[in-house]
Amino acid sequence: MDQSADLAAIPYSGRICAVDYGTVRIGWAITDPAQSLVSPGEIYHRRTPALDAGYFQQLSQQEQICGFIVGLPVHGNGQESQKSREARQFAKWLGGLTSQPVALHDERYTTRAAEEILRESGLKASQRKKHLDKLAATVLLQSYLESRHQPTHSPPPLEDPS
């Protein structure tokens, strides 16, 4: 499976918002317009389809988002799950709702990395839970940005000068 699957091309400048999709809570993080800094956003507690739509439309407009990254939860072996299908549906819904491009990105280890960061911070378990989803979105967005700057193929071998 590709590291990220584009439903539409994400621009290389402008603010990108990463979404750590959940059926109850959704964490998000955002870049600066140059896409060099990533900042955690909020944790949104899902309500009704209409309220969820209003929240994400307002977020898109208020933050001037040029594209979204939605975490694609897959098993350790790369196989997709029911949650993967739900994340794909959410990504399609979000793109249609906001008219912004959306890309899916492998989120296999983002929550684990976020948990480790929070554990090392010395926060109590109850405090860590309050920050987990938005920190997972931050790790997801950083991973996505790093993947865009990696070469997609190996360079050709050096020629023998002799």
PDB file of C-alpha atoms in Angstrom:
ATOM      1  CA  MET A   1       0.000   0.000   0.000  1.00  0.00           C
ATOM      2  CA  ASP A   2       1.234   3.496  -0.769  1.00  0.00           C
ATOM      3  CA  GLN A   3       2.218   5.623   2.210  1.00  0.00           C
ATOM      4  CA  SER A   4      -0.488   8.085   1.193  1.00  0.00           C
ATOM      5  CA  ALA A   5      -3.274   7.821  -1.317  1.00  0.00           C
ATOM      6  CA  ASP A   6      -4.376  11.087  -2.853  1.00  0.00           C
ATOM      7  CA  LEU A   7      -8.061  11.565  -3.540  1.00  0.00           C
ATOM      8  CA  ALA A   8      -6.967  14.936  -4.895  1.00  0.00           C
ATOM      9  CA  ALA A   9      -3.621  16.711  -5.036  1.00  0.00           C
ATOM     10  CA  ILE A  10      -2.670  18.636  -1.900  1.00  0.00           C
ATOM     11  CA  PRO A  11      -0.959  21.961  -2.701  1.00  0.00           C
ATOM     12  CA  TYR A  12       2.654  22.508  -1.596  1.00  0.00           C
ATOM     13  CA  SER A  13       1.835  25.886  -0.058  1.00  0.00           C
ATOM     14  CA  GLY A  14      -1.057  26.964   2.114  1.00  0.00           C
ATOM     15  CA  ARG A  15      -2.400  25.562   5.357  1.00  0.00           C
ATOM     16  CA  ILE A  16      -2.963  21.805   5.534  1.00  0.00           C
ATOM     17  CA  CYS A  17      -5.125  20.272   8.241  1.00  0.00           C
ATOM     18  CA  ALA A  18      -4.600  16.681   9.393  1.00  0.00           C
ATOM     19  CA  VAL A  19      -7.504  14.809  10.920  1.00  0.00           C
ATOM     20  CA  ASP A  20      -7.205  11.891  13.332  1.00  0.00           C
ATOM     21  CA  TYR A  21     -10.606  10.393  12.527  1.00  0.00           C
ATOM     22  CA  GLY A  22     -12.699   8.795  15.233  1.00  0.00           C
ATOM     23  CA  THR A  23     -16.354   7.900  15.643  1.00  0.00           C
ATOM     24  CA  VAL A  24     -16.572   9.809  18.954  1.00  0.00           C
ATOM     25  CA  ARG A  25     -13.631  12.269  18.914  1.00  0.00           C
ATOM     26  CA  ILE A  26     -11.665  13.836  16.086  1.00  0.00           C
ATOM     27  CA  GLY A  27      -8.311  15.456  16.704  1.00  0.00           C
ATOM     28  CA  TRP A  28      -6.789  17.846  14.216  1.00  0.00           C
ATOM     29  CA  ALA A  29      -3.540  19.693  13.591  1.00  0.00           C
ATOM     30  CA  ILE A  30      -2.597  22.370  11.093  1.00  0.00           C
ATOM     31  CA  THR A  31       0.445  23.729   9.270  1.00  0.00           C
ATOM     32  CA  ASP A  32       1.497  27.295   8.757  1.00  0.00           C
ATOM     33  CA  PRO A  33       1.050  28.614   5.170  1.00  0.00           C
ATOM     34  CA  ALA A  34       4.653  27.628   4.283  1.00  0.00           C
ATOM     35  CA  GLN A  35       3.967  24.076   5.547  1.00  0.00           C
ATOM     36  CA  SER A  36       7.083  24.128   7.709  1.00  0.00           C
ATOM     37  CA  LEU A  37       5.474  24.211  11.169  1.00  0.00           C
ATOM     38  CA  VAL A  38       2.801  21.899  12.555  1.00  0.00           C
ATOM     39  CA  SER A  39       0.591  22.922  15.459  1.00  0.00           C
ATOM     40  CA  PRO A  40      -2.031  20.878  17.315  1.00  0.00           C
ATOM     41  CA  GLY A  41      -5.588  22.095  16.975  1.00  0.00           C
ATOM     42  CA  GLU A  42      -8.483  20.925  19.092  1.00  0.00           C
ATOM     43  CA  ILE A  43     -10.350  17.767  19.820  1.00  0.00           C
ATOM     44  CA  TYR A  44     -13.810  17.855  18.328  1.00  0.00           C
ATOM     45  CA  HIS A  45     -16.457  15.699  19.983  1.00  0.00           C
ATOM     46  CA  ARG A  46     -18.811  14.461  17.297  1.00  0.00           C
ATOM     47  CA  ARG A  47     -22.468  15.363  17.669  1.00  0.00           C
ATOM     48  CA  THR A  48     -24.895  15.155  14.761  1.00  0.00           C
ATOM     49  CA  PRO A  49     -24.152  15.059  11.027  1.00  0.00           C
ATOM     50  CA  ALA A  50     -25.389  18.658  10.655  1.00  0.00           C
ATOM     51  CA  LEU A  51     -23.300  19.987  13.563  1.00  0.00           C
ATOM     52  CA  ASP A  52     -20.242  18.021  12.384  1.00  0.00           C
ATOM     53  CA  ALA A  53     -20.639  19.521   8.903  1.00  0.00           C
ATOM     54  CA  GLY A  54     -20.932  23.026  10.287  1.00  0.00           C
ATOM     55  CA  TYR A  55     -17.834  22.554  12.427  1.00  0.00           C
ATOM     56  CA  PHE A  56     -15.639  21.376   9.540  1.00  0.00           C
ATOM     57  CA  GLN A  57     -16.961  24.000   7.119  1.00  0.00           C
ATOM     58  CA  GLN A  58     -16.185  26.730   9.651  1.00  0.00           C
ATOM     59  CA  LEU A  59     -12.760  25.222  10.396  1.00  0.00           C
ATOM     60  CA  SER A  60     -11.909  25.113   6.692  1.00  0.00           C
ATOM     61  CA  GLN A  61     -12.941  28.717   6.122  1.00  0.00           C
ATOM     62  CA  GLN A  62     -11.630  30.205   9.360  1.00  0.00           C
ATOM     63  CA  GLU A  63      -8.194  28.563   9.088  1.00  0.00           C
ATOM     64  CA  GLN A  64      -8.019  29.063   5.291  1.00  0.00           C
ATOM     65  CA  ILE A  65      -7.233  25.394   4.746  1.00  0.00           C
ATOM     66  CA  CYS A  66      -6.005  24.402   1.277  1.00  0.00           C
ATOM     67  CA  GLY A  67      -6.209  20.637   1.856  1.00  0.00           C
ATOM     68  CA  PHE A  68      -6.882  17.915   4.403  1.00  0.00           C
ATOM     69  CA  ILE A  69      -4.982  14.784   5.392  1.00  0.00           C
ATOM     70  CA  VAL A  70      -7.093  12.042   6.946  1.00  0.00           C
ATOM     71  CA  GLY A  71      -5.374   9.267   8.860  1.00  0.00           C
ATOM     72  CA  LEU A  72      -5.944   5.839   7.344  1.00  0.00           C
ATOM     73  CA  PRO A  73      -5.920   3.197  10.093  1.00  0.00           C
ATOM     74  CA  VAL A  74      -4.452  -0.058   8.829  1.00  0.00           C
ATOM     75  CA  HIS A  75      -3.241  -3.192  10.558  1.00  0.00           C
ATOM     76  CA  GLY A  76       0.477  -3.731  11.165  1.00  0.00           C
ATOM     77  CA  ASN A  77       0.667  -5.888   8.023  1.00  0.00           C
ATOM     78  CA  GLY A  78      -0.863  -3.114   5.903  1.00  0.00           C
ATOM     79  CA  GLN A  79      -4.302  -4.704   5.563  1.00  0.00           C
ATOM     80  CA  GLU A  80      -7.281  -2.411   5.827  1.00  0.00           C
ATOM     81  CA  SER A  81     -10.083  -2.786   8.352  1.00  0.00           C
ATOM     82  CA  GLN A  82     -13.619  -1.575   8.980  1.00  0.00           C
ATOM     83  CA  LYS A  83     -12.104   1.598  10.502  1.00  0.00           C
ATOM     84  CA  SER A  84     -10.142   2.089   7.258  1.00  0.00           C
ATOM     85  CA  ARG A  85     -13.370   2.012   5.269  1.00  0.00           C
ATOM     86  CA  GLU A  86     -14.955   4.501   7.705  1.00  0.00           C
ATOM     87  CA  ALA A  87     -11.947   6.829   7.375  1.00  0.00           C
ATOM     88  CA  ARG A  88     -12.189   6.621   3.573  1.00  0.00           C
ATOM     89  CA  GLN A  89     -15.899   7.526   3.747  1.00  0.00           C
ATOM     90  CA  PHE A  90     -15.123  10.409   6.098  1.00  0.00           C
ATOM     91  CA  ALA A  91     -12.387  11.684   3.753  1.00  0.00           C
ATOM     92  CA  LYS A  92     -14.797  11.630   0.807  1.00  0.00           C
ATOM     93  CA  TRP A  93     -17.451  13.417   2.903  1.00  0.00           C
ATOM     94  CA  LEU A  94     -14.942  16.041   4.100  1.00  0.00           C
ATOM     95  CA  GLY A  95     -13.736  16.776   0.572  1.00  0.00           C
ATOM     96  CA  GLY A  96     -17.272  17.150  -0.730  1.00  0.00           C
ATOM     97  CA  LEU A  97     -18.285  19.288   2.229  1.00  0.00           C
ATOM     98  CA  THR A  98     -15.365  21.723   2.082  1.00  0.00           C
ATOM     99  CA  SER A  99     -14.497  21.532  -1.642  1.00  0.00           C
ATOM    100  CA  GLN A 100     -10.877  21.046  -0.559  1.00  0.00           C
ATOM    101  CA  PRO A 101      -8.540  18.273  -1.707  1.00  0.00           C
ATOM    102  CA  VAL A 102      -8.181  15.373   0.730  1.00  0.00           C
ATOM    103  CA  ALA A 103      -5.411  12.772   0.955  1.00  0.00           C
ATOM    104  CA  LEU A 104      -5.327   9.624   3.059  1.00  0.00           C
ATOM    105  CA  HIS A 105      -2.122   8.863   4.943  1.00  0.00           C
ATOM    106  CA  ASP A 106      -1.076   5.714   6.784  1.00  0.00           C
ATOM    107  CA  GLU A 107      -1.528   6.387  10.496  1.00  0.00           C
ATOM    108  CA  ARG A 108      -0.307   3.018  11.756  1.00  0.00           C
ATOM    109  CA  TYR A 109       2.003   4.313  14.455  1.00  0.00           C
ATOM    110  CA  THR A 110       0.804   7.867  15.066  1.00  0.00           C
ATOM    111  CA  THR A 111      -1.259   7.103  18.168  1.00  0.00           C
ATOM    112  CA  ARG A 112       1.545   5.019  19.637  1.00  0.00           C
ATOM    113  CA  ALA A 113       4.048   7.825  19.012  1.00  0.00           C
ATOM    114  CA  ALA A 114       1.648  10.374  20.527  1.00  0.00           C
ATOM    115  CA  GLU A 115       1.123   8.166  23.591  1.00  0.00           C
ATOM    116  CA  GLU A 116       4.877   7.877  24.075  1.00  0.00           C
ATOM    117  CA  ILE A 117       5.365  11.645  23.821  1.00  0.00           C
ATOM    118  CA  LEU A 118       2.602  12.239  26.358  1.00  0.00           C
ATOM    119  CA  ARG A 119       3.932   9.556  28.709  1.00  0.00           C
ATOM    120  CA  GLU A 120       7.378  11.168  28.622  1.00  0.00           C
ATOM    121  CA  SER A 121       5.820  14.571  29.359  1.00  0.00           C
ATOM    122  CA  GLY A 122       4.888  13.419  32.856  1.00  0.00           C
ATOM    123  CA  LEU A 123       1.166  14.111  32.491  1.00  0.00           C
ATOM    124  CA  LYS A 124      -1.297  11.988  34.448  1.00  0.00           C
ATOM    125  CA  ALA A 125      -3.275   9.423  32.446  1.00  0.00           C
ATOM    126  CA  SER A 126      -6.441  11.552  32.578  1.00  0.00           C
ATOM    127  CA  GLN A 127      -4.523  14.550  31.191  1.00  0.00           C
ATOM    128  CA  ARG A 128      -2.846  12.453  28.482  1.00  0.00           C
ATOM    129  CA  LYS A 129      -6.251  11.277  27.218  1.00  0.00           C
ATOM    130  CA  LYS A 130      -7.372  14.906  26.773  1.00  0.00           C
ATOM    131  CA  HIS A 131      -4.480  15.584  24.398  1.00  0.00           C
ATOM    132  CA  LEU A 132      -4.019  12.243  22.612  1.00  0.00           C
ATOM    133  CA  ASP A 133      -6.155  12.780  19.505  1.00  0.00           C
ATOM    134  CA  LYS A 134      -4.789  16.219  18.642  1.00  0.00           C
ATOM    135  CA  LEU A 135      -1.212  15.071  19.248  1.00  0.00           C
ATOM    136  CA  ALA A 136      -1.841  12.005  17.046  1.00  0.00           C
ATOM    137  CA  ALA A 137      -3.051  14.395  14.323  1.00  0.00           C
ATOM    138  CA  THR A 138       0.133  16.432  14.794  1.00  0.00           C
ATOM    139  CA  VAL A 139       2.300  13.307  14.370  1.00  0.00           C
ATOM    140  CA  LEU A 140       0.216  12.294  11.336  1.00  0.00           C
ATOM    141  CA  LEU A 141       0.670  15.679   9.679  1.00  0.00           C
ATOM    142  CA  GLN A 142       4.408  15.736  10.357  1.00  0.00           C
ATOM    143  CA  SER A 143       4.699  12.240   8.884  1.00  0.00           C
ATOM    144  CA  TYR A 144       2.763  13.314   5.791  1.00  0.00           C
ATOM    145  CA  LEU A 145       4.956  16.373   5.261  1.00  0.00           C
ATOM    146  CA  GLU A 146       8.132  14.299   5.647  1.00  0.00           C
ATOM    147  CA  SER A 147       6.838  11.712   3.161  1.00  0.00           C
ATOM    148  CA  ARG A 148       6.360  14.428   0.532  1.00  0.00           C
ATOM    149  CA  HIS A 149      10.045  15.305   0.645  1.00  0.00           C
ATOM    150  CA  GLN A 150      11.361  11.755   0.312  1.00  0.00           C
ATOM    151  CA  PRO A 151      12.482  10.653  -3.122  1.00  0.00           C
ATOM    152  CA  THR A 152      10.020   8.310  -4.795  1.00  0.00           C
ATOM    153  CA  HIS A 153      12.749   6.288  -6.520  1.00  0.00           C
ATOM    154  CA  SER A 154      16.396   5.479  -6.067  1.00  0.00           C
ATOM    155  CA  PRO A 155      18.884   7.655  -7.901  1.00  0.00           C
ATOM    156  CA  PRO A 156      20.678   6.020 -10.836  1.00  0.00           C
ATOM    157  CA  PRO A 157      24.059   4.470 -10.082  1.00  0.00           C
ATOM    158  CA  LEU A 158      27.130   6.664 -10.454  1.00  0.00           C
ATOM    159  CA  GLU A 159      28.923   6.224 -13.742  1.00  0.00           C
ATOM    160  CA  ASP A 160      32.501   5.032 -13.726  1.00  0.00           C
ATOM    161  CA  PRO A 161      34.614   8.073 -14.759  1.00  0.00           C
ATOM    162  CA  SER A 162      37.276   5.910 -16.460  1.00  0.00           C
TER     163      SER A 162
END
